[in-house]
PDB file of C-alpha atoms in Angstrom:
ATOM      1  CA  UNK A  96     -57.212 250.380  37.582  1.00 43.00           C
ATOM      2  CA  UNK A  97     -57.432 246.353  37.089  1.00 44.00           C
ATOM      3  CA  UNK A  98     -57.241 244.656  40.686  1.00 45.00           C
ATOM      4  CA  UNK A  99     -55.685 241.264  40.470  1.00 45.00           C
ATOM      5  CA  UNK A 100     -56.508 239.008  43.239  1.00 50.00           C
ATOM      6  CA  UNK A 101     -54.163 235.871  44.110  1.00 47.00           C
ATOM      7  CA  UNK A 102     -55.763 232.774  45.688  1.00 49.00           C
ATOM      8  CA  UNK A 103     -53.606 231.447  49.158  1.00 49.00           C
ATOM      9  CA  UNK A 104     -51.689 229.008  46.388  1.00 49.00           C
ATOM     10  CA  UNK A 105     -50.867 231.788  44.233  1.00 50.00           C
ATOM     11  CA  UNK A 106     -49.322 234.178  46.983  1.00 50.00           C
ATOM     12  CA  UNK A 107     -47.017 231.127  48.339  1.00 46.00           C
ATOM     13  CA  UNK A 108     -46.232 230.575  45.054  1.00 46.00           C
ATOM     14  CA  UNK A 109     -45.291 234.467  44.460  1.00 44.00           C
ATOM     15  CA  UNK A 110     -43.741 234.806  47.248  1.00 45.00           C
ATOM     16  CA  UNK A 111     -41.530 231.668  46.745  1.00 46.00           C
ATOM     17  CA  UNK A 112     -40.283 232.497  42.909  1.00 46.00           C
ATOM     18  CA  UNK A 113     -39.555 236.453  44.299  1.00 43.00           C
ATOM     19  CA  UNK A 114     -37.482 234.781  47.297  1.00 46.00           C
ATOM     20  CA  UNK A 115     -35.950 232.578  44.576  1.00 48.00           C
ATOM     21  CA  UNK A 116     -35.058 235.641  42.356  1.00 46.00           C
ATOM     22  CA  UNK A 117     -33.907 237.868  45.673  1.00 46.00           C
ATOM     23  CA  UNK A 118     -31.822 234.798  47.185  1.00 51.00           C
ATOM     24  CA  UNK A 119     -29.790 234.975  43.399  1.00 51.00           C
ATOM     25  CA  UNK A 120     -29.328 238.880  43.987  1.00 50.00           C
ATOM     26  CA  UNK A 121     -28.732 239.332  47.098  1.00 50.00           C
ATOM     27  CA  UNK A 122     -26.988 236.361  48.603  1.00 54.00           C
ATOM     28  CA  UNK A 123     -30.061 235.105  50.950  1.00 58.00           C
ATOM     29  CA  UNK A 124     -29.229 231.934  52.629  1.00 60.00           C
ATOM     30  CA  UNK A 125     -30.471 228.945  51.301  1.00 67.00           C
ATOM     31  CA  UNK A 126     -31.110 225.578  52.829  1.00 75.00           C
ATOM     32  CA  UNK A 127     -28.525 223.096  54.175  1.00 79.00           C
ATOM     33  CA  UNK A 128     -28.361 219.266  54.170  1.00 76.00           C
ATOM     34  CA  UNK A 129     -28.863 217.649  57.402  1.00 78.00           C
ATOM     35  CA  UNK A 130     -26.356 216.567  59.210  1.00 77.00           C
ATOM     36  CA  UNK A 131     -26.285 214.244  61.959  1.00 79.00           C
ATOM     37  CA  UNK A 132     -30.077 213.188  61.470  1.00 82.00           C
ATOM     38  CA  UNK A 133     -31.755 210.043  60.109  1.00 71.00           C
ATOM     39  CA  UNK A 134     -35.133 209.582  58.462  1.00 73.00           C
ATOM     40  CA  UNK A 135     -37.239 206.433  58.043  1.00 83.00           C
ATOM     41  CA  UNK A 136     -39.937 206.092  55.587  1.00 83.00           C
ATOM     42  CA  UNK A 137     -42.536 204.067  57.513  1.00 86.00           C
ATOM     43  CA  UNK A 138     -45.159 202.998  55.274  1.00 85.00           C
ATOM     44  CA  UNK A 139     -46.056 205.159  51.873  1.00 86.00           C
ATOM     45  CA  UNK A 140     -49.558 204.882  49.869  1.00 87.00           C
ATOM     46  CA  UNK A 141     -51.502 206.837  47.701  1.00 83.00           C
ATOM     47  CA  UNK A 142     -55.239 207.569  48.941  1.00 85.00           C
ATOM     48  CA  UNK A 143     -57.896 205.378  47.347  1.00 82.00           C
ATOM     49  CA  UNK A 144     -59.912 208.767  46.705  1.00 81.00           C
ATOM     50  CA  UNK A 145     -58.691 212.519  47.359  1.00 81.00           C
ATOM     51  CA  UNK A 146     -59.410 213.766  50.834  1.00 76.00           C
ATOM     52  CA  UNK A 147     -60.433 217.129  51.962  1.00 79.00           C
ATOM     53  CA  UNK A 148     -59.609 216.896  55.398  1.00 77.00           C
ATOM     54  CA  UNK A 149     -60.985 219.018  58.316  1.00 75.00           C
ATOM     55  CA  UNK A 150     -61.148 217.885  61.785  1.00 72.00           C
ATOM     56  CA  UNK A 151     -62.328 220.682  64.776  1.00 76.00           C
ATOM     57  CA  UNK A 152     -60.158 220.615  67.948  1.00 81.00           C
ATOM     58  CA  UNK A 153     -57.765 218.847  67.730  1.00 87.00           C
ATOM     59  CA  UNK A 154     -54.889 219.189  70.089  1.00 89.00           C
ATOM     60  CA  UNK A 155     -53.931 215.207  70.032  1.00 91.00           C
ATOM     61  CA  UNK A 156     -51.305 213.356  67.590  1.00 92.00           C
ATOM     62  CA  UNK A 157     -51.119 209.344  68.412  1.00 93.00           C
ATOM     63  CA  UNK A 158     -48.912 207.022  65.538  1.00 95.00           C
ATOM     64  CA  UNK A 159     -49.298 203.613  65.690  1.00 95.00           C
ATOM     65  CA  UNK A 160     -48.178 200.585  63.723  1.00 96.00           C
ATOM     66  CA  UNK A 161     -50.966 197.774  64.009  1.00 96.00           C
ATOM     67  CA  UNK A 162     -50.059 193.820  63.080  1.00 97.00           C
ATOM     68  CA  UNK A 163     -52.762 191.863  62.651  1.00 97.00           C
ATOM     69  CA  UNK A 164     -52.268 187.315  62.008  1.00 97.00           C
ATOM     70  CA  UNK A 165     -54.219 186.083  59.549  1.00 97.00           C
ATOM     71  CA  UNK A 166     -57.561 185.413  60.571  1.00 96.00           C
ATOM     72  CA  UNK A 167     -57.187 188.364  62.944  1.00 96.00           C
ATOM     73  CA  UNK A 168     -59.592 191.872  63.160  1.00 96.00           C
ATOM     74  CA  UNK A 169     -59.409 194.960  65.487  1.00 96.00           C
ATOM     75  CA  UNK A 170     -63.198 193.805  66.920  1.00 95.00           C
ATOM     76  CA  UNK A 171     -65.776 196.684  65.898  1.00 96.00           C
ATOM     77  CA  UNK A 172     -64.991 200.063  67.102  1.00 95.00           C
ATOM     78  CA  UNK A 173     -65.194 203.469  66.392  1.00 95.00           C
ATOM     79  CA  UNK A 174     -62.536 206.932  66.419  1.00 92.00           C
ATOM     80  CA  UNK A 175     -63.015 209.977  68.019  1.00 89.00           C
ATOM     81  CA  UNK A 176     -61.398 212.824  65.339  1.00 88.00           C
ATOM     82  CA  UNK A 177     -59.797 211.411  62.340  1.00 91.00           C
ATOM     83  CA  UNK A 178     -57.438 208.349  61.380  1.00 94.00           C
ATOM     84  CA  UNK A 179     -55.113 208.386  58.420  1.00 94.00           C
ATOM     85  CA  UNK A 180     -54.096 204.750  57.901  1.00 96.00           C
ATOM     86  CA  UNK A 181     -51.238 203.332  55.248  1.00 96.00           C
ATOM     87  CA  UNK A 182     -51.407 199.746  54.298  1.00 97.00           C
ATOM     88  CA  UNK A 183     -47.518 198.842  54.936  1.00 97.00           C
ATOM     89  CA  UNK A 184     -47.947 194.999  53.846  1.00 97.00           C
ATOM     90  CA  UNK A 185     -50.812 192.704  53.663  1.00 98.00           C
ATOM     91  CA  UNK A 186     -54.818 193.406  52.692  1.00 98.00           C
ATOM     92  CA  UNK A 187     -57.145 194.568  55.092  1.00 97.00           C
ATOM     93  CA  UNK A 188     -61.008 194.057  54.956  1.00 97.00           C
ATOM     94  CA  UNK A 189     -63.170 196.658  56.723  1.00 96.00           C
ATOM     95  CA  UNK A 190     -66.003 195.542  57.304  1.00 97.00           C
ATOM     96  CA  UNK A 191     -68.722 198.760  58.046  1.00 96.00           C
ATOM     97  CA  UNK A 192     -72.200 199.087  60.202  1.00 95.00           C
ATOM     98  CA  UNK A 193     -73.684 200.139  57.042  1.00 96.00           C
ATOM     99  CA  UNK A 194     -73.135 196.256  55.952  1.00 97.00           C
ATOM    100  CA  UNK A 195     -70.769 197.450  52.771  1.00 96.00           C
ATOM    101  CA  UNK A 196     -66.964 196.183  53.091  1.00 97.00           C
ATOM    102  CA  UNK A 197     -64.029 197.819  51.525  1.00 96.00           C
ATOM    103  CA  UNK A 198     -60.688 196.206  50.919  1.00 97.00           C
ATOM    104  CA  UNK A 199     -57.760 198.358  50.766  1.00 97.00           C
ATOM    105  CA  UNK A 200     -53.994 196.487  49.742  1.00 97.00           C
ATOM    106  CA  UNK A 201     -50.406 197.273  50.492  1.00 97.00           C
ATOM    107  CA  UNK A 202     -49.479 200.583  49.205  1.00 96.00           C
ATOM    108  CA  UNK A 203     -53.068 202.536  49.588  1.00 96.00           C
ATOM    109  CA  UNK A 204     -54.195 204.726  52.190  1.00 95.00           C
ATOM    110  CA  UNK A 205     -57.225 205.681  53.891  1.00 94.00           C
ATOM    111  CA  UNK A 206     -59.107 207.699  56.190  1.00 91.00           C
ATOM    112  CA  UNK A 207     -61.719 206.844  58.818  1.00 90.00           C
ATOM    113  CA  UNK A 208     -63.299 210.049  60.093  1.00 84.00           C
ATOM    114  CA  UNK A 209     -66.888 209.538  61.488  1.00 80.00           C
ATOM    115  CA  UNK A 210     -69.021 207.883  64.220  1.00 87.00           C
ATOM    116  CA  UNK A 211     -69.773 204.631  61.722  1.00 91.00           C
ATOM    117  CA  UNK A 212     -68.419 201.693  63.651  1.00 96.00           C
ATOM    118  CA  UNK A 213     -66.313 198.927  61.709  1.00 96.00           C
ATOM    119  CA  UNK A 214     -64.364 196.185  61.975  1.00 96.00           C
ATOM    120  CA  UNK A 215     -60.684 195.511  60.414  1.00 96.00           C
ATOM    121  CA  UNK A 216     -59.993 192.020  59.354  1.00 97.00           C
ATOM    122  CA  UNK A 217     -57.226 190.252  57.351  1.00 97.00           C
ATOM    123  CA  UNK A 218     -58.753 187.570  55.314  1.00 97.00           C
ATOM    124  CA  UNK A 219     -55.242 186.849  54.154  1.00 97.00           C
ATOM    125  CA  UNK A 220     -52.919 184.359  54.318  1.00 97.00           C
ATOM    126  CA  UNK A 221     -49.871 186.681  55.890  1.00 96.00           C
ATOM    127  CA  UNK A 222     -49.471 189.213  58.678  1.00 97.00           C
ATOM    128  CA  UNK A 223     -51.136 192.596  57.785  1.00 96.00           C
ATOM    129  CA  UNK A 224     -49.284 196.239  58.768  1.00 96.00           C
ATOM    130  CA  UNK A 225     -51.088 199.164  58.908  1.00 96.00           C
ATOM    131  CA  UNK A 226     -49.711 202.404  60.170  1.00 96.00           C
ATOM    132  CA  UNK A 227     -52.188 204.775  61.671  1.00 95.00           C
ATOM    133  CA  UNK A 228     -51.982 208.401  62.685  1.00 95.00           C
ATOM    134  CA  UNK A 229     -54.819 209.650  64.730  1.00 93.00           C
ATOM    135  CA  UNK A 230     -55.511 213.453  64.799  1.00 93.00           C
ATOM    136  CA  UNK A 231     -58.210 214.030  68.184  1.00 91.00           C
ATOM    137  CA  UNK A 232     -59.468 216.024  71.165  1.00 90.00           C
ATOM    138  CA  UNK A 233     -57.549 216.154  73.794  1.00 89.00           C
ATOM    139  CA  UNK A 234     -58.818 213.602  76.702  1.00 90.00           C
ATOM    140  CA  UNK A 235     -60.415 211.432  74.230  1.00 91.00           C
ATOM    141  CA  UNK A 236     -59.277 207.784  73.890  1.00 93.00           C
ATOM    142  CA  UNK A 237     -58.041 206.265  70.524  1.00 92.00           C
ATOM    143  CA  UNK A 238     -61.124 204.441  69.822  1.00 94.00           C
ATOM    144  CA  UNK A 239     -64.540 203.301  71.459  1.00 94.00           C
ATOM    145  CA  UNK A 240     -65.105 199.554  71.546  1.00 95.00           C
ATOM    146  CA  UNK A 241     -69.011 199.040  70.197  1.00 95.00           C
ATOM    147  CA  UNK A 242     -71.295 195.671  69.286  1.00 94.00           C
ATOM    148  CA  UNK A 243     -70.790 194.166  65.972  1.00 94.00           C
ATOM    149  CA  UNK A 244     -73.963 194.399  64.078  1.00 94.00           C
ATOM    150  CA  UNK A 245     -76.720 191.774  63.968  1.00 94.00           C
ATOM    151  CA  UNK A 246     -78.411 193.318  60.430  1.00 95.00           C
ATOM    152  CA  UNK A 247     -75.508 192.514  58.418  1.00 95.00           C
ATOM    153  CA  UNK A 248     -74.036 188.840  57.175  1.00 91.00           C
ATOM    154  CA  UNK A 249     -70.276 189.064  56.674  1.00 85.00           C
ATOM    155  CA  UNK A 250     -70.158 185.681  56.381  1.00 66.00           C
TER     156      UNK A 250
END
């Protein structure tokens, strides 16, 4: 007897097209438009590079929208957990510990997951928006201030 083994994807998937072929049979209820209740598209971006994303203990969800004046940064710093950030408007410039610097423009998305400290800047000539999600431990605080480095020149 052949054994056919379904990945996670491919039982959701089953089990969605044989609810979709019962719910034509046998009259199972099917989903209703909302009524009554708003929703508000934030900020939307596509990530700069596919993410596989796993974070351990987590028991903490924090949303933020962060407006930074031209010439501004967010000082070097680091996140407990994970960030998910969306550039709303604007470019920001992070500048990392490691000395590299990434630029990421309105539209894109990111994550910052690690212990490597950096430093957000807009270099441009309008305000930046960024909308951040953090995903932590419970207890922990949204970020750790830290010293800028003295190995790297961002000048």
């Amino acid at each position: 007897m052949k054994r056919t083994i379904l990945s996670r994807r491919g039982k959701v998937l089953t089990t969605v097209a044989l609810a979709a072929a019962l719910g034509g049979v046998s009259g199972v209820a099917t989903a209703s438009a909302p009524h009554g209740a708003t929703l508000t598209t934030l900020a939307e971006g596509d990530f700069v590079e596919p993410h596989d994303i796993r974070v351990k203990n987590v028991t903490d969800v924090v949303q933020q929208t962060l407006t930074i004046k031209p010439g501004g940064d967010t000082g070097w710093h680091i996140h407990p957990g994970i960030v998910v950030l969306t550039v709303k408007k604007g470019t920001i410039t992070r500048k990392n510990y490691d000395c590299s610097v990434e630029v990421f423009t309105a539209g894109t998305s990111f994550v910052k997951q690690g212990w490597m400290p950096l430093n957000g800047v807009n270099e441009g000539s309008e305000d930046l928006e960024v909308h951040l999600t953090y995903l932590k431990p419970e207890g922990t605080p949204l970020r750790y201030e830290r010293e800028a480095p003295q190995h790297c020149d961002f000048n």
